[in-house]
PDB file of C-alpha atoms in Angstrom:
ATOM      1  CA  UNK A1171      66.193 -28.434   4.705  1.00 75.00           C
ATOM      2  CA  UNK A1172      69.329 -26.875   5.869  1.00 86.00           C
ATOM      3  CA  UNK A1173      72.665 -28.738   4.887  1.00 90.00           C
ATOM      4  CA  UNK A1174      73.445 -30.503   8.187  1.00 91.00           C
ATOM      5  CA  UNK A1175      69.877 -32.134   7.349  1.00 88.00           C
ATOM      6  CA  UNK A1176      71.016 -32.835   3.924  1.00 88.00           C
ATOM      7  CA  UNK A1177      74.338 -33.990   5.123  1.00 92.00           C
ATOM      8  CA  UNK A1178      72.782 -36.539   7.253  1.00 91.00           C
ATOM      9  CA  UNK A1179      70.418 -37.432   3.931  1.00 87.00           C
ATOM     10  CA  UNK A1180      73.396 -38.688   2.114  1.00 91.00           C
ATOM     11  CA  UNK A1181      75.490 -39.939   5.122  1.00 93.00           C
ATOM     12  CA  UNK A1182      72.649 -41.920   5.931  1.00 91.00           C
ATOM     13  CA  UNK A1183      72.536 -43.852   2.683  1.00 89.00           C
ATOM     14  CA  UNK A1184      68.896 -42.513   1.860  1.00 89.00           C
ATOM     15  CA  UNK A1185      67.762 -42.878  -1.797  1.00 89.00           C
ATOM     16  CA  UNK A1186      68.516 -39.418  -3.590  1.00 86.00           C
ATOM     17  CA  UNK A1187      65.227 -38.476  -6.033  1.00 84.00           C
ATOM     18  CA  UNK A1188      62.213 -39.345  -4.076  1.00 77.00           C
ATOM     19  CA  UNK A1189      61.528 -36.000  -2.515  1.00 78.00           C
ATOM     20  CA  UNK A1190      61.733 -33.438  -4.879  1.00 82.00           C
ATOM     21  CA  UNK A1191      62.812 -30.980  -1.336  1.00 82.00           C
ATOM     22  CA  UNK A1192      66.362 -33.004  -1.034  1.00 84.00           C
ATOM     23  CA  UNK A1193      66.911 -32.722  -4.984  1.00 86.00           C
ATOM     24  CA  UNK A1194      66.436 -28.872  -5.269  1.00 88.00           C
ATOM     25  CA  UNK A1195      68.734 -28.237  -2.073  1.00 88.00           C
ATOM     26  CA  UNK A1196      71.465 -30.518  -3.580  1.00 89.00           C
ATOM     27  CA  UNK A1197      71.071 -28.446  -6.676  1.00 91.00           C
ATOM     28  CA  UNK A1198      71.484 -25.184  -4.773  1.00 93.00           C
ATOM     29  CA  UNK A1199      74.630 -26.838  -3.133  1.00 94.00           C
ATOM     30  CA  UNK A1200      75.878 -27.617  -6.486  1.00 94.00           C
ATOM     31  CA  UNK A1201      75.395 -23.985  -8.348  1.00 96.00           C
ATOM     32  CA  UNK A1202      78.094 -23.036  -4.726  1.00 96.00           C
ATOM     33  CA  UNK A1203      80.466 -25.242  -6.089  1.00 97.00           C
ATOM     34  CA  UNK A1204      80.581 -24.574  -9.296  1.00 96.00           C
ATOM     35  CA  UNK A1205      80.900 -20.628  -8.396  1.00 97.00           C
ATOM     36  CA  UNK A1206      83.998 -21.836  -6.456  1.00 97.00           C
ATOM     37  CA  UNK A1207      85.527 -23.798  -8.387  1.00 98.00           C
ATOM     38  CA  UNK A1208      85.414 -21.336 -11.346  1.00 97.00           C
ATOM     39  CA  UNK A1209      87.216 -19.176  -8.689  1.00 97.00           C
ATOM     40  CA  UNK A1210      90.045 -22.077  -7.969  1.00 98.00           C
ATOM     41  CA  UNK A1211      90.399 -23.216 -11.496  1.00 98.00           C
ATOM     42  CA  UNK A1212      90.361 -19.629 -13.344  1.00 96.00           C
ATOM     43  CA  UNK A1213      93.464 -17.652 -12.227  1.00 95.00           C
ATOM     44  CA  UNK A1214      96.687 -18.539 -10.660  1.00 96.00           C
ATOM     45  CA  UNK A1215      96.590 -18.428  -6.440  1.00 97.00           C
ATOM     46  CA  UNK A1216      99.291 -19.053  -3.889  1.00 96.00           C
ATOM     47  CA  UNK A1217      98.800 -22.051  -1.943  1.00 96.00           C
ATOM     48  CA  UNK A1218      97.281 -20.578   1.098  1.00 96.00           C
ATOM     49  CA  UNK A1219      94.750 -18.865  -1.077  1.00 97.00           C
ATOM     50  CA  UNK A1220      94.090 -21.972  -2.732  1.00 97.00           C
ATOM     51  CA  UNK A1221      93.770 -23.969   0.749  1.00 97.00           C
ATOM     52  CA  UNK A1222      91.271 -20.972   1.820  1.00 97.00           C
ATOM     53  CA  UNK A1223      88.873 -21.742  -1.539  1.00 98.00           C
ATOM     54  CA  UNK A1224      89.268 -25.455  -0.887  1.00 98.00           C
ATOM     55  CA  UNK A1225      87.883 -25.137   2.977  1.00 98.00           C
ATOM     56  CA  UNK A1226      85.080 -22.472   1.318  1.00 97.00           C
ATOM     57  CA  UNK A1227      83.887 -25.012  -0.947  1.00 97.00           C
ATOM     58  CA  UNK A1228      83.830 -27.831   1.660  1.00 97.00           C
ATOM     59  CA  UNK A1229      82.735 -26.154   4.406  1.00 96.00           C
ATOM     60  CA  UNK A1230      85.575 -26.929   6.911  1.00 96.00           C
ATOM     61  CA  UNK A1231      89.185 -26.383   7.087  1.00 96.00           C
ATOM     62  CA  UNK A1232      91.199 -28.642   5.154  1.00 96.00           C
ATOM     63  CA  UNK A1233      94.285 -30.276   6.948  1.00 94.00           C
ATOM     64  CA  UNK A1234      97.823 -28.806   7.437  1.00 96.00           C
ATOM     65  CA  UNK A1235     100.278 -28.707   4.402  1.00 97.00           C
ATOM     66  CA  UNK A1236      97.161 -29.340   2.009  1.00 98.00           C
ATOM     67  CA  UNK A1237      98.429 -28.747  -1.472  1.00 97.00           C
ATOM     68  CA  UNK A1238      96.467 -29.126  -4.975  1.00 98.00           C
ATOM     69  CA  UNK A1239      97.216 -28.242  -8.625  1.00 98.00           C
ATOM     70  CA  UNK A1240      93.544 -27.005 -10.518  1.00 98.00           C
ATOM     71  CA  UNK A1241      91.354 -27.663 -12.192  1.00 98.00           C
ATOM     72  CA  UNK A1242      89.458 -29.219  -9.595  1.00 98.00           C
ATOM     73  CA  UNK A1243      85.637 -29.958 -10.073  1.00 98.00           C
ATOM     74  CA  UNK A1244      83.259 -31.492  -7.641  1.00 97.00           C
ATOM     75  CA  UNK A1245      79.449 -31.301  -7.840  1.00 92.00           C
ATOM     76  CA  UNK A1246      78.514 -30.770  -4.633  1.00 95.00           C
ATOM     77  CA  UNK A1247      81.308 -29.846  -2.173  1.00 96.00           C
ATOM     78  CA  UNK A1248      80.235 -29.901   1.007  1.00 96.00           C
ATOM     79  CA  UNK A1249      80.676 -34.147   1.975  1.00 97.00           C
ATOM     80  CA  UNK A1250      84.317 -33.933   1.239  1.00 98.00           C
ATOM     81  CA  UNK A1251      86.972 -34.505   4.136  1.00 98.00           C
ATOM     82  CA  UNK A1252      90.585 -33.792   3.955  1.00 97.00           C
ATOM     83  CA  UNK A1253      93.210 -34.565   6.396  1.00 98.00           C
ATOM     84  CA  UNK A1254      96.668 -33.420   6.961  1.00 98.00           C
ATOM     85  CA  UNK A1255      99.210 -33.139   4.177  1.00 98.00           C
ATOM     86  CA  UNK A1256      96.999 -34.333   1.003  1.00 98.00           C
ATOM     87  CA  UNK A1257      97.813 -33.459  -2.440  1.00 98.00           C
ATOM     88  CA  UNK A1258      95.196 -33.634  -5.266  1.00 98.00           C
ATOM     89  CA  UNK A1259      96.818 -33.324  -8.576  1.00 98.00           C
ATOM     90  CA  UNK A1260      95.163 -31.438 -11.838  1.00 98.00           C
ATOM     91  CA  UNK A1261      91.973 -31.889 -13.387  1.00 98.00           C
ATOM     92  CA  UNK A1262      90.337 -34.689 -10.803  1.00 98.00           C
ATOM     93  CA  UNK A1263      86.466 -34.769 -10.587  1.00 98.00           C
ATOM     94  CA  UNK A1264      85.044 -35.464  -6.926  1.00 98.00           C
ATOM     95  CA  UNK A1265      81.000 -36.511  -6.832  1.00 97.00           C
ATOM     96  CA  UNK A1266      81.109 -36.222  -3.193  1.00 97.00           C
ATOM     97  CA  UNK A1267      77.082 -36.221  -1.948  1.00 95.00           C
ATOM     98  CA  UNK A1268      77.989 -39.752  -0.364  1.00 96.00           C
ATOM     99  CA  UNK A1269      81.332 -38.364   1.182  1.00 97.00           C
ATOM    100  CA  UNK A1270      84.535 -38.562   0.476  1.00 98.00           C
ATOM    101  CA  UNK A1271      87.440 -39.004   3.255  1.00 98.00           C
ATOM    102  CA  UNK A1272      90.914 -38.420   2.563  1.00 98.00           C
ATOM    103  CA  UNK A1273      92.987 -38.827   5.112  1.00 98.00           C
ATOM    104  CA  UNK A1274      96.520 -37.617   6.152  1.00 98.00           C
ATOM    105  CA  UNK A1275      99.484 -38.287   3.659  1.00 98.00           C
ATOM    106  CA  UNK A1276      97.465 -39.428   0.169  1.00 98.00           C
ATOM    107  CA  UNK A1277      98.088 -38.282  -2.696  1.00 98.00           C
ATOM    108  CA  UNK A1278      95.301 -38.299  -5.392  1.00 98.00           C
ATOM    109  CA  UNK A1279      96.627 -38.377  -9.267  1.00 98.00           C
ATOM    110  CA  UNK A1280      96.152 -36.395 -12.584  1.00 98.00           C
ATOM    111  CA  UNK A1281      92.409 -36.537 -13.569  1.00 98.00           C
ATOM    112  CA  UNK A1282      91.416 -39.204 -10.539  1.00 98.00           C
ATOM    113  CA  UNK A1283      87.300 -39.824 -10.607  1.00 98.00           C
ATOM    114  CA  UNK A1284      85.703 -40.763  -6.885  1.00 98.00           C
ATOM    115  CA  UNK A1285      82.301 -41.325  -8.271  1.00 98.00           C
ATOM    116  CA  UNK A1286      80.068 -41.773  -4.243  1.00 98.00           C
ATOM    117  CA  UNK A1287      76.473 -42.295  -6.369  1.00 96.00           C
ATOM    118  CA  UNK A1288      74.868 -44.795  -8.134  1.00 94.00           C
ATOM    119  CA  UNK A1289      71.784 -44.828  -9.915  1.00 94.00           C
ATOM    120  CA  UNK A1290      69.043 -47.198  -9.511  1.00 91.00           C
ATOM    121  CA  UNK A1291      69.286 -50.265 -11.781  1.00 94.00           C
ATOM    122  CA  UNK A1292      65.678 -50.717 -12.351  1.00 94.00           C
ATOM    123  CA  UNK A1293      65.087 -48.263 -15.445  1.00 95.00           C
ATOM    124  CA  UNK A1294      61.707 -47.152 -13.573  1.00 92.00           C
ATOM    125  CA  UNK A1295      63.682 -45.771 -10.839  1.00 92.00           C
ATOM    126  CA  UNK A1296      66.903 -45.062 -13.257  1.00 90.00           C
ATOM    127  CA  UNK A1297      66.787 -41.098 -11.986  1.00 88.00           C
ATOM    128  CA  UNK A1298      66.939 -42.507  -8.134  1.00 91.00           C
ATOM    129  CA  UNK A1299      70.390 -42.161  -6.380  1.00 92.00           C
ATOM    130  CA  UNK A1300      72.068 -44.223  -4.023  1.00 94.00           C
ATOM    131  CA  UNK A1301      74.529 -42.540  -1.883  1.00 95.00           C
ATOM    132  CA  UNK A1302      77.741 -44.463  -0.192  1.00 97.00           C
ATOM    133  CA  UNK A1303      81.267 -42.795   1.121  1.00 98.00           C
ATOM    134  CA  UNK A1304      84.590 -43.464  -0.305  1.00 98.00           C
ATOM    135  CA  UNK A1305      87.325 -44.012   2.297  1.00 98.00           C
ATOM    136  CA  UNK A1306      91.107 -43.126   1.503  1.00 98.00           C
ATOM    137  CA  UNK A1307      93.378 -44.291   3.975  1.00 98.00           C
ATOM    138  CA  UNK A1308      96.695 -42.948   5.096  1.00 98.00           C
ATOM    139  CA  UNK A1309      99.469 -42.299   2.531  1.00 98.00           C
ATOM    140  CA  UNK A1310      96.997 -43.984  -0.110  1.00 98.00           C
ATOM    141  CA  UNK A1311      98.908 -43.042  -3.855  1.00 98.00           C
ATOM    142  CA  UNK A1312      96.160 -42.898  -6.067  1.00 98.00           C
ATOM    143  CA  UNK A1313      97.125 -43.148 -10.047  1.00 98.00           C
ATOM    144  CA  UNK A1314      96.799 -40.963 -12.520  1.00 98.00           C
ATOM    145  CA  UNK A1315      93.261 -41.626 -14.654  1.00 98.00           C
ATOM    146  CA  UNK A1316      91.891 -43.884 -11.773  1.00 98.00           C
ATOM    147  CA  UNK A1317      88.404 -44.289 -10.755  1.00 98.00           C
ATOM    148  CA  UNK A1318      87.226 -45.241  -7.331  1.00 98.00           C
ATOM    149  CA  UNK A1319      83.339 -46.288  -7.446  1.00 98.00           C
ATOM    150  CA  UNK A1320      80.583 -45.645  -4.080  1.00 97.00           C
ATOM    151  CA  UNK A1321      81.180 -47.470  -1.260  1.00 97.00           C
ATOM    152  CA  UNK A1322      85.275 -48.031  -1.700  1.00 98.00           C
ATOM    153  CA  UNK A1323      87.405 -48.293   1.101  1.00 98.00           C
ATOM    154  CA  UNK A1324      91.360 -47.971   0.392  1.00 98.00           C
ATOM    155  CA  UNK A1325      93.575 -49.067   2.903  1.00 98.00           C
ATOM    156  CA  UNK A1326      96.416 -47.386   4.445  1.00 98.00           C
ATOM    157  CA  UNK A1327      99.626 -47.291   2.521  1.00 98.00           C
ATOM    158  CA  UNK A1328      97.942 -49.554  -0.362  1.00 98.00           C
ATOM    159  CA  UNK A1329      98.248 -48.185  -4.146  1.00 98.00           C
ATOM    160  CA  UNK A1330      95.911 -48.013  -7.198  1.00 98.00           C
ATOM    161  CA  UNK A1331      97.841 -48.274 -10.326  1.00 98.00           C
ATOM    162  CA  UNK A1332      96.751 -45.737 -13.323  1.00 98.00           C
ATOM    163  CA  UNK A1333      94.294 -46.522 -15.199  1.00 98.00           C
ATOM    164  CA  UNK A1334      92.165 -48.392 -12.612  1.00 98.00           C
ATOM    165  CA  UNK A1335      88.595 -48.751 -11.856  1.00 98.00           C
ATOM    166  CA  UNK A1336      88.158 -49.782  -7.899  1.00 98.00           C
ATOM    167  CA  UNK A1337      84.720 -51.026  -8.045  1.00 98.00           C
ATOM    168  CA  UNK A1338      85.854 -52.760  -3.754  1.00 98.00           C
ATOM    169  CA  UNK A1339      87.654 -52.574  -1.175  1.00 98.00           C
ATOM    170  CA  UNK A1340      91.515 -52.430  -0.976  1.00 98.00           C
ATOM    171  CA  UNK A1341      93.439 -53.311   1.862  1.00 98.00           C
ATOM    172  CA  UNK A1342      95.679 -52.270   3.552  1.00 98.00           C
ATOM    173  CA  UNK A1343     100.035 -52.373   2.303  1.00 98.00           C
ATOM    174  CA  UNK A1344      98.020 -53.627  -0.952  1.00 98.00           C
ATOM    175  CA  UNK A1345      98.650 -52.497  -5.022  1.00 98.00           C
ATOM    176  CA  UNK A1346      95.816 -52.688  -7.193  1.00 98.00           C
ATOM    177  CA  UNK A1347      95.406 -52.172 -10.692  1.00 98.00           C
ATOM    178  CA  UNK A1348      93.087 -53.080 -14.044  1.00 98.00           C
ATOM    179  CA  UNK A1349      89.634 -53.073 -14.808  1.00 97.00           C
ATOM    180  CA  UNK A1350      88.106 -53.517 -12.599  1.00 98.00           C
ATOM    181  CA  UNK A1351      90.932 -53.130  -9.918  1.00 98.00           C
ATOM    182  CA  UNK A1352      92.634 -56.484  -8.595  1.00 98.00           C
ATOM    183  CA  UNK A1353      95.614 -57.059  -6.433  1.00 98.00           C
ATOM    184  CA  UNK A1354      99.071 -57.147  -8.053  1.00 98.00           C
ATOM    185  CA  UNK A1355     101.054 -57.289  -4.801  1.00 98.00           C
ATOM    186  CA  UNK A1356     101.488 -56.540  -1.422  1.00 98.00           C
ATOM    187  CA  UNK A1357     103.887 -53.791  -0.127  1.00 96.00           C
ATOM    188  CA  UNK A1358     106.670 -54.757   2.067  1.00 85.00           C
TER     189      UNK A1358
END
């Protein structure tokens, strides 16, 4: 299975952990990353060096003006999607097999968590994965310590206060904040 199979896997929604094929190449993709990111987290690098290990680990270039403070940890790499001027602050943890989609403008907080699987609840099936994408609209500010669960979308311009766990969707020009995540107010 080559990754644009595996891509399509996850992108699909399939259920991760029924065929043992998909779980050893996601493996595989996830001993890459973690050689890259000990490269991005383990010694200073200018910001175009650091945009060059970024697009290595995803695959594709990431967008103009990208900028990111390490350490950075995914376990996967290859499903994330970064537009134009995003900055991802320190020490933020991407499980990206469902994809993640950042688009131009956000900025993504100290230690942020977007978390794209779920495990089965039936405890028979516990070790079965469920695969769905995160969405992070324009200009989205994303808090320090926040969490964004599978599935999320975040509208443009909205904001998740610190702290939070989104567990749905945000719209747009919208605040959110608590566990789990609820609207405090609208932007004007």
């Amino acid at each position: 299975m080559d990754l644009k199979e595996l891509l399509e896997h996850f992108n699909n929604g399939d259920t991760i952990g029924e065929d043992w094929a998909v779980i050893e190449q996601m493996r595989e993709y996830s001993r890459e990353a973690r050689k890259i990111t000990l490269k991005i987290n383990n010694q200073y690098h200018e910001p175009d060096e650091l945009a060059a290990l970024f697009s290595e680990l995803i695959g594709e270039p990431v967008g103009e003006n990208f900028g990111m403070f390490p350490p950075f940890y995914t376990d996967f790499g290859k499903n994330i999607h970064i537009g134009n001027q995003v900055f991802i602050n320190a020490d933020c943890k991407f499980q990206d097999q469902g994809g993640i989609y950042i688009d131009d403008g956000a900025l993504i907080g100290h230690g942020v968590v977007l978390a794209t699987l779920n495990h089965d609840l039936d405890p028979a099936k516990r070790q079965q994965l469920h695969p769905a994408p995160i969405r992070i609209g324009k200009r989205v500010w994303i808090g320090a310590n926040a969490t964004v669960l599978a599935g999320v979308t975040i509208g443009d311009n909205s904001v998740v206060a610190a702290g939070a766990v989104v567990t749905k969707d945000v719209p747009a020009d919208t605040i959110v904040g608590g566990v789990p995540a609820r609207e405090i107010s609208k932007i004007k």
